[in-house]
Amino acid sequence: MSNALQEILAVRGRGTPPPDELQIAGTDPIWPTRFPVSETVAAALAAVGVALTDILELKTKRRQRVAIDVRHAAAALKSAYLLQRPDPSGAFKDVVNQQHLAMRQMTQPWPTKDGRWFLPHFGLENLRARVLKVLDCDPTPDSVGKAVARWDALDLENAIAEARACGGMVRSPEEWLAHPHGKLLSERPVVEVIKIGDADVRPLPRADRLLGGVRVLDLTRILAGPMAARTLAEHGADVLNVTKKGAPYIPEHVTDTGHGKRSCFIDLDSIEGRKDMLRLLGAADVLTQSYRPGTLDKFGYSPEEAAAARPGIVYVSISCYGADGPFSNRGGWEQLGQVVTGVCHANGEDKPALLPVPACDYTTGYLAAYGALLGLHKRATEGGSWHVRVSLCQSGMLIQRQGMIDKTVAPRALEPHELDSLRITSETAAGPLRHLGPVLRLSETAPRWEKPTPALGSSTPDWQA
């Protein structure tokens, strides 16, 4: 059993499953990086399978076999970039977002005046505008590089944080672990499951699917949070994604993380929106949210307030830096989880280099789903309301704790036929879509999505009967 899997399952507190119940096949490297990112995310997926098996045992007194192929897990690390739509001839072709590609060319580590490196993030239009204002430059790689070079790295990091934009100074692993924030995270489990209120024991609903009847209020965007809720939808949960009409988004991420969900618009700034949210919360089992820590407090939806409004809630918080500490109020993305924790520094040769896949996002998403399942199990066996906390930085640190692969071992890239064997076709609101199906294998409760990705706002803010 891998170190990553042992660490993740330690949060469960029930020992390790017998060898014949859990199988992980294959090894890294698959993507061109010396970090075992595919093995790490496979461990997170395997833990999801174990937690689901615990729920199966709770409902039926039976357990099941859990299996994950590391090469399939590697494909899952890039699922948003493996989408295909038909061209005019009807042949399925890869979906390419030119605007997102341009953003990624600027969202890279750039050298600074003091000889360090800094990564500014240009993910969404509103955040991009804030970064450009601080840098006082044009939205082109050349202009961004020249602007960053006029700053000392730490001064720029503080200025970006002050502007509520996103960016980070590249740190070595040693620097991060010596930093107060890195030190704080290193003393905590990779998934925190914290009791935040008393509530009666609430058995899981009787249903055909393992999570049938479980209601998930999904207040997340881009990418880890939506992946967590999508994972719960794979096993029958009624997942209602809530977003604000007109909010910026990245289309391929919305498309790929929407499988199995419904979608509605709610404006929390309006009285009517807050009424809808309170009504939905009052009948929810799980709430997933990826706002900066403290953001939902001003609307009355902090973890403790949610537990008071809905005793027995499993409240899942997904963030970049974690729930507290000196960096907790900063916004973050996949790339920042890499640059501040040392992944980006260690992944490069002559200069820092980002991973070829968003490993922090996907690992965090699966860990959040795992935590939600642990919370549901605790609620069904001992009662209480539970707060699950995960972060991109914790996932970056987990990846590093697995050590590095010998640089003489060449990656074995995924072949087109392997990817095609994992793809399924869905008829979505936007037309036919080929995409990866669930990669976790369960002997009795095979995962599947019961509905295709919806159009944003296509449902009313109501739970299914």
mmCIF file of N, CA, C and O in Angstrom, residues 34-35 116 169-186 327 336-349 351-353 355 393 395-404:
data_model
loop_
_atom_site.group_PDB
_atom_site.id
_atom_site.type_symbol
_atom_site.label_atom_id
_atom_site.label_comp_id
_atom_site.label_asym_id
_atom_site.label_seq_id
_atom_site.Cartn_x
_atom_site.Cartn_y
_atom_site.Cartn_z
ATOM 1 N N ARG A 34 8.699 14.377 -12.632
ATOM 2 C CA ARG A 34 9.326 13.428 -11.718
ATOM 3 C C ARG A 34 8.487 13.183 -10.467
ATOM 4 O O ARG A 34 8.847 12.357 -9.631
ATOM 5 N N PHE A 35 7.387 13.900 -10.319
ATOM 6 C CA PHE A 35 6.499 13.641 -9.185
ATOM 7 C C PHE A 35 5.507 12.538 -9.546
ATOM 8 O O PHE A 35 4.956 12.527 -10.657
ATOM 9 N N ARG A 116 14.493 36.140 -8.197
ATOM 10 C CA ARG A 116 13.566 35.070 -7.862
ATOM 11 C C ARG A 116 12.576 34.912 -9.018
ATOM 12 O O ARG A 116 12.765 35.470 -10.101
ATOM 13 N N MET A 169 4.882 33.999 -5.157
ATOM 14 C CA MET A 169 6.318 33.857 -5.312
ATOM 15 C C MET A 169 6.682 32.372 -5.288
ATOM 16 O O MET A 169 6.189 31.618 -4.442
ATOM 17 N N VAL A 170 7.530 31.963 -6.200
ATOM 18 C CA VAL A 170 7.978 30.578 -6.228
ATOM 19 C C VAL A 170 8.890 30.329 -5.029
ATOM 20 O O VAL A 170 9.882 31.033 -4.826
ATOM 21 N N ARG A 171 8.535 29.323 -4.240
ATOM 22 C CA ARG A 171 9.320 28.940 -3.086
ATOM 23 C C ARG A 171 9.855 27.526 -3.262
ATOM 24 O O ARG A 171 9.236 26.696 -3.936
ATOM 25 N N SER A 172 10.958 27.259 -2.614
ATOM 26 C CA SER A 172 11.461 25.884 -2.571
ATOM 27 C C SER A 172 10.649 25.110 -1.534
ATOM 28 O O SER A 172 10.007 25.702 -0.655
ATOM 29 N N PRO A 173 10.661 23.780 -1.612
ATOM 30 C CA PRO A 173 9.960 22.998 -0.578
ATOM 31 C C PRO A 173 10.426 23.341 0.837
ATOM 32 O O PRO A 173 9.611 23.413 1.766
ATOM 33 N N GLU A 174 11.731 23.574 0.991
ATOM 34 C CA GLU A 174 12.278 23.880 2.309
ATOM 35 C C GLU A 174 11.784 25.240 2.808
ATOM 36 O O GLU A 174 11.458 25.408 3.997
ATOM 37 N N GLU A 175 11.726 26.214 1.903
ATOM 38 C CA GLU A 175 11.219 27.537 2.279
ATOM 39 C C GLU A 175 9.768 27.453 2.739
ATOM 40 O O GLU A 175 9.378 28.105 3.714
ATOM 41 N N TRP A 176 8.989 26.668 2.029
ATOM 42 C CA TRP A 176 7.567 26.575 2.373
ATOM 43 C C TRP A 176 7.374 25.925 3.743
ATOM 44 O O TRP A 176 6.576 26.393 4.556
ATOM 45 N N LEU A 177 8.090 24.868 4.013
ATOM 46 C CA LEU A 177 7.934 24.183 5.293
ATOM 47 C C LEU A 177 8.445 25.032 6.457
ATOM 48 O O LEU A 177 8.020 24.832 7.599
ATOM 49 N N ALA A 178 9.338 25.984 6.155
ATOM 50 C CA ALA A 178 9.812 26.893 7.200
ATOM 51 C C ALA A 178 8.912 28.113 7.357
ATOM 52 O O ALA A 178 8.991 28.818 8.369
ATOM 53 N N HIS A 179 8.059 28.360 6.382
ATOM 54 C CA HIS A 179 7.143 29.504 6.425
ATOM 55 C C HIS A 179 6.037 29.218 7.449
ATOM 56 O O HIS A 179 5.598 28.068 7.596
ATOM 57 N N PRO A 180 5.543 30.230 8.164
ATOM 58 C CA PRO A 180 4.483 29.970 9.159
ATOM 59 C C PRO A 180 3.271 29.249 8.586
ATOM 60 O O PRO A 180 2.680 28.392 9.268
ATOM 61 N N HIS A 181 2.896 29.571 7.339
ATOM 62 C CA HIS A 181 1.715 28.918 6.777
ATOM 63 C C HIS A 181 2.009 27.463 6.418
ATOM 64 O O HIS A 181 1.209 26.565 6.700
ATOM 65 N N GLY A 182 3.170 27.235 5.789
ATOM 66 C CA GLY A 182 3.531 25.862 5.468
ATOM 67 C C GLY A 182 3.702 25.011 6.707
ATOM 68 O O GLY A 182 3.317 23.831 6.746
ATOM 69 N N LYS A 183 4.270 25.599 7.755
ATOM 70 C CA LYS A 183 4.461 24.875 9.016
ATOM 71 C C LYS A 183 3.109 24.489 9.624
ATOM 72 O O LYS A 183 2.928 23.370 10.110
ATOM 73 N N LEU A 184 2.152 25.418 9.558
ATOM 74 C CA LEU A 184 0.810 25.148 10.092
ATOM 75 C C LEU A 184 0.160 23.979 9.354
ATOM 76 O O LEU A 184 -0.387 23.052 9.971
ATOM 77 N N LEU A 185 0.212 24.007 8.008
ATOM 78 C CA LEU A 185 -0.420 22.939 7.231
ATOM 79 C C LEU A 185 0.259 21.599 7.458
ATOM 80 O O LEU A 185 -0.404 20.553 7.455
ATOM 81 N N SER A 186 1.575 21.612 7.649
ATOM 82 C CA SER A 186 2.305 20.357 7.819
ATOM 83 C C SER A 186 1.921 19.635 9.103
ATOM 84 O O SER A 186 2.159 18.432 9.243
ATOM 85 N N PHE A 327 -1.918 33.087 5.078
ATOM 86 C CA PHE A 327 -2.298 33.176 3.657
ATOM 87 C C PHE A 327 -3.756 32.797 3.408
ATOM 88 O O PHE A 327 -4.204 32.791 2.267
ATOM 89 N N LEU A 336 -0.990 28.225 -8.183
ATOM 90 C CA LEU A 336 -0.485 28.811 -6.940
ATOM 91 C C LEU A 336 -0.244 27.739 -5.886
ATOM 92 O O LEU A 336 0.678 27.846 -5.077
ATOM 93 N N GLY A 337 -1.074 26.701 -5.885
ATOM 94 C CA GLY A 337 -0.818 25.584 -4.999
ATOM 95 C C GLY A 337 0.531 24.935 -5.298
ATOM 96 O O GLY A 337 1.194 24.401 -4.407
ATOM 97 N N GLN A 338 0.946 24.999 -6.564
ATOM 98 C CA GLN A 338 2.243 24.450 -6.949
ATOM 99 C C GLN A 338 3.401 25.393 -6.604
ATOM 100 O O GLN A 338 4.431 24.953 -6.092
ATOM 101 N N VAL A 339 3.220 26.711 -6.894
ATOM 102 C CA VAL A 339 4.384 27.601 -6.779
ATOM 103 C C VAL A 339 4.746 27.890 -5.322
ATOM 104 O O VAL A 339 5.930 28.002 -4.995
ATOM 105 N N VAL A 340 3.762 28.012 -4.443
ATOM 106 C CA VAL A 340 4.111 28.389 -3.070
ATOM 107 C C VAL A 340 4.634 27.212 -2.260
ATOM 108 O O VAL A 340 5.453 27.390 -1.352
ATOM 109 N N THR A 341 4.173 25.985 -2.576
ATOM 110 C CA THR A 341 4.549 24.832 -1.747
ATOM 111 C C THR A 341 5.861 24.188 -2.151
ATOM 112 O O THR A 341 6.362 23.318 -1.440
ATOM 113 N N GLY A 342 6.416 24.570 -3.292
ATOM 114 C CA GLY A 342 7.685 24.007 -3.724
ATOM 115 C C GLY A 342 7.594 23.042 -4.880
ATOM 116 O O GLY A 342 8.622 22.618 -5.416
ATOM 117 N N VAL A 343 6.380 22.664 -5.303
ATOM 118 C CA VAL A 343 6.229 21.728 -6.422
ATOM 119 C C VAL A 343 6.860 22.306 -7.685
ATOM 120 O O VAL A 343 7.637 21.648 -8.384
ATOM 121 N N CYS A 344 6.528 23.545 -7.990
ATOM 122 C CA CYS A 344 6.998 24.194 -9.213
ATOM 123 C C CYS A 344 8.520 24.335 -9.199
ATOM 124 O O CYS A 344 9.187 24.123 -10.215
ATOM 125 N N HIS A 345 9.073 24.687 -8.052
ATOM 126 C CA HIS A 345 10.528 24.828 -7.909
ATOM 127 C C HIS A 345 11.220 23.494 -8.165
ATOM 128 O O HIS A 345 12.186 23.409 -8.939
ATOM 129 N N ALA A 346 10.736 22.440 -7.536
ATOM 130 C CA ALA A 346 11.379 21.134 -7.639
ATOM 131 C C ALA A 346 11.128 20.471 -8.985
ATOM 132 O O ALA A 346 11.919 19.613 -9.417
ATOM 133 N N ASN A 347 10.039 20.845 -9.664
ATOM 134 C CA ASN A 347 9.685 20.214 -10.931
ATOM 135 C C ASN A 347 10.548 20.710 -12.080
ATOM 136 O O ASN A 347 10.639 20.062 -13.117
ATOM 137 N N GLY A 348 11.186 21.878 -11.919
ATOM 138 C CA GLY A 348 11.982 22.442 -12.999
ATOM 139 C C GLY A 348 13.421 21.967 -12.980
ATOM 140 O O GLY A 348 13.896 21.374 -12.009
ATOM 141 N N GLU A 349 14.108 22.246 -14.057
ATOM 142 C CA GLU A 349 15.534 21.960 -14.146
ATOM 143 C C GLU A 349 16.315 23.263 -13.989
ATOM 144 O O GLU A 349 16.790 23.592 -12.912
ATOM 145 N N LYS A 351 14.953 26.271 -14.461
ATOM 146 C CA LYS A 351 14.037 27.266 -13.925
ATOM 147 C C LYS A 351 12.780 26.557 -13.440
ATOM 148 O O LYS A 351 12.542 25.390 -13.789
ATOM 149 N N PRO A 352 11.952 27.220 -12.630
ATOM 150 C CA PRO A 352 10.727 26.566 -12.143
ATOM 151 C C PRO A 352 9.823 26.162 -13.306
ATOM 152 O O PRO A 352 9.783 26.829 -14.343
ATOM 153 N N ALA A 353 9.097 25.083 -13.124
ATOM 154 C CA ALA A 353 8.203 24.592 -14.173
ATOM 155 C C ALA A 353 6.939 24.024 -13.547
ATOM 156 O O ALA A 353 7.003 23.260 -12.579
ATOM 157 N N LEU A 355 3.598 21.670 -13.305
ATOM 158 C CA LEU A 355 3.279 20.303 -13.684
ATOM 159 C C LEU A 355 2.513 20.297 -15.004
ATOM 160 O O LEU A 355 1.802 21.258 -15.321
ATOM 161 N N CYS A 393 -2.950 23.541 -1.409
ATOM 162 C CA CYS A 393 -1.609 23.486 -0.827
ATOM 163 C C CYS A 393 -1.366 22.171 -0.097
ATOM 164 O O CYS A 393 -0.278 21.587 -0.191
ATOM 165 N N SER A 395 -2.669 19.370 -0.887
ATOM 166 C CA SER A 395 -2.468 18.355 -1.924
ATOM 167 C C SER A 395 -1.083 18.465 -2.538
ATOM 168 O O SER A 395 -0.435 17.452 -2.820
ATOM 169 N N GLY A 396 -0.608 19.706 -2.751
ATOM 170 C CA GLY A 396 0.748 19.883 -3.250
ATOM 171 C C GLY A 396 1.782 19.297 -2.302
ATOM 172 O O GLY A 396 2.775 18.681 -2.721
ATOM 173 N N MET A 397 1.560 19.465 -1.018
ATOM 174 C CA MET A 397 2.480 18.907 -0.019
ATOM 175 C C MET A 397 2.380 17.376 0.021
ATOM 176 O O MET A 397 3.388 16.683 0.185
ATOM 177 N N LEU A 398 1.165 16.837 -0.141
ATOM 178 C CA LEU A 398 0.988 15.384 -0.186
ATOM 179 C C LEU A 398 1.754 14.796 -1.362
ATOM 180 O O LEU A 398 2.441 13.765 -1.217
ATOM 181 N N ILE A 399 1.660 15.430 -2.524
ATOM 182 C CA ILE A 399 2.385 14.952 -3.701
ATOM 183 C C ILE A 399 3.886 14.921 -3.424
ATOM 184 O O ILE A 399 4.575 13.953 -3.752
ATOM 185 N N GLN A 400 4.404 15.964 -2.805
ATOM 186 C CA GLN A 400 5.838 16.016 -2.526
ATOM 187 C C GLN A 400 6.271 14.963 -1.512
ATOM 188 O O GLN A 400 7.401 14.458 -1.575
ATOM 189 N N ARG A 401 5.382 14.635 -0.575
ATOM 190 C CA ARG A 401 5.743 13.634 0.438
ATOM 191 C C ARG A 401 5.926 12.235 -0.157
ATOM 192 O O ARG A 401 6.456 11.336 0.518
ATOM 193 N N GLN A 402 5.522 12.042 -1.407
ATOM 194 C CA GLN A 402 5.681 10.730 -2.046
ATOM 195 C C GLN A 402 7.063 10.564 -2.670
ATOM 196 O O GLN A 402 7.370 9.513 -3.242
ATOM 197 N N GLY A 403 7.908 11.595 -2.560
ATOM 198 C CA GLY A 403 9.240 11.509 -3.134
ATOM 199 C C GLY A 403 9.215 11.772 -4.626
ATOM 200 O O GLY A 403 8.190 12.099 -5.215
ATOM 201 N N MET A 404 10.379 11.640 -5.250
ATOM 202 C CA MET A 404 10.508 11.906 -6.676
ATOM 203 C C MET A 404 10.950 10.650 -7.413
ATOM 204 O O MET A 404 11.612 9.771 -6.851
#
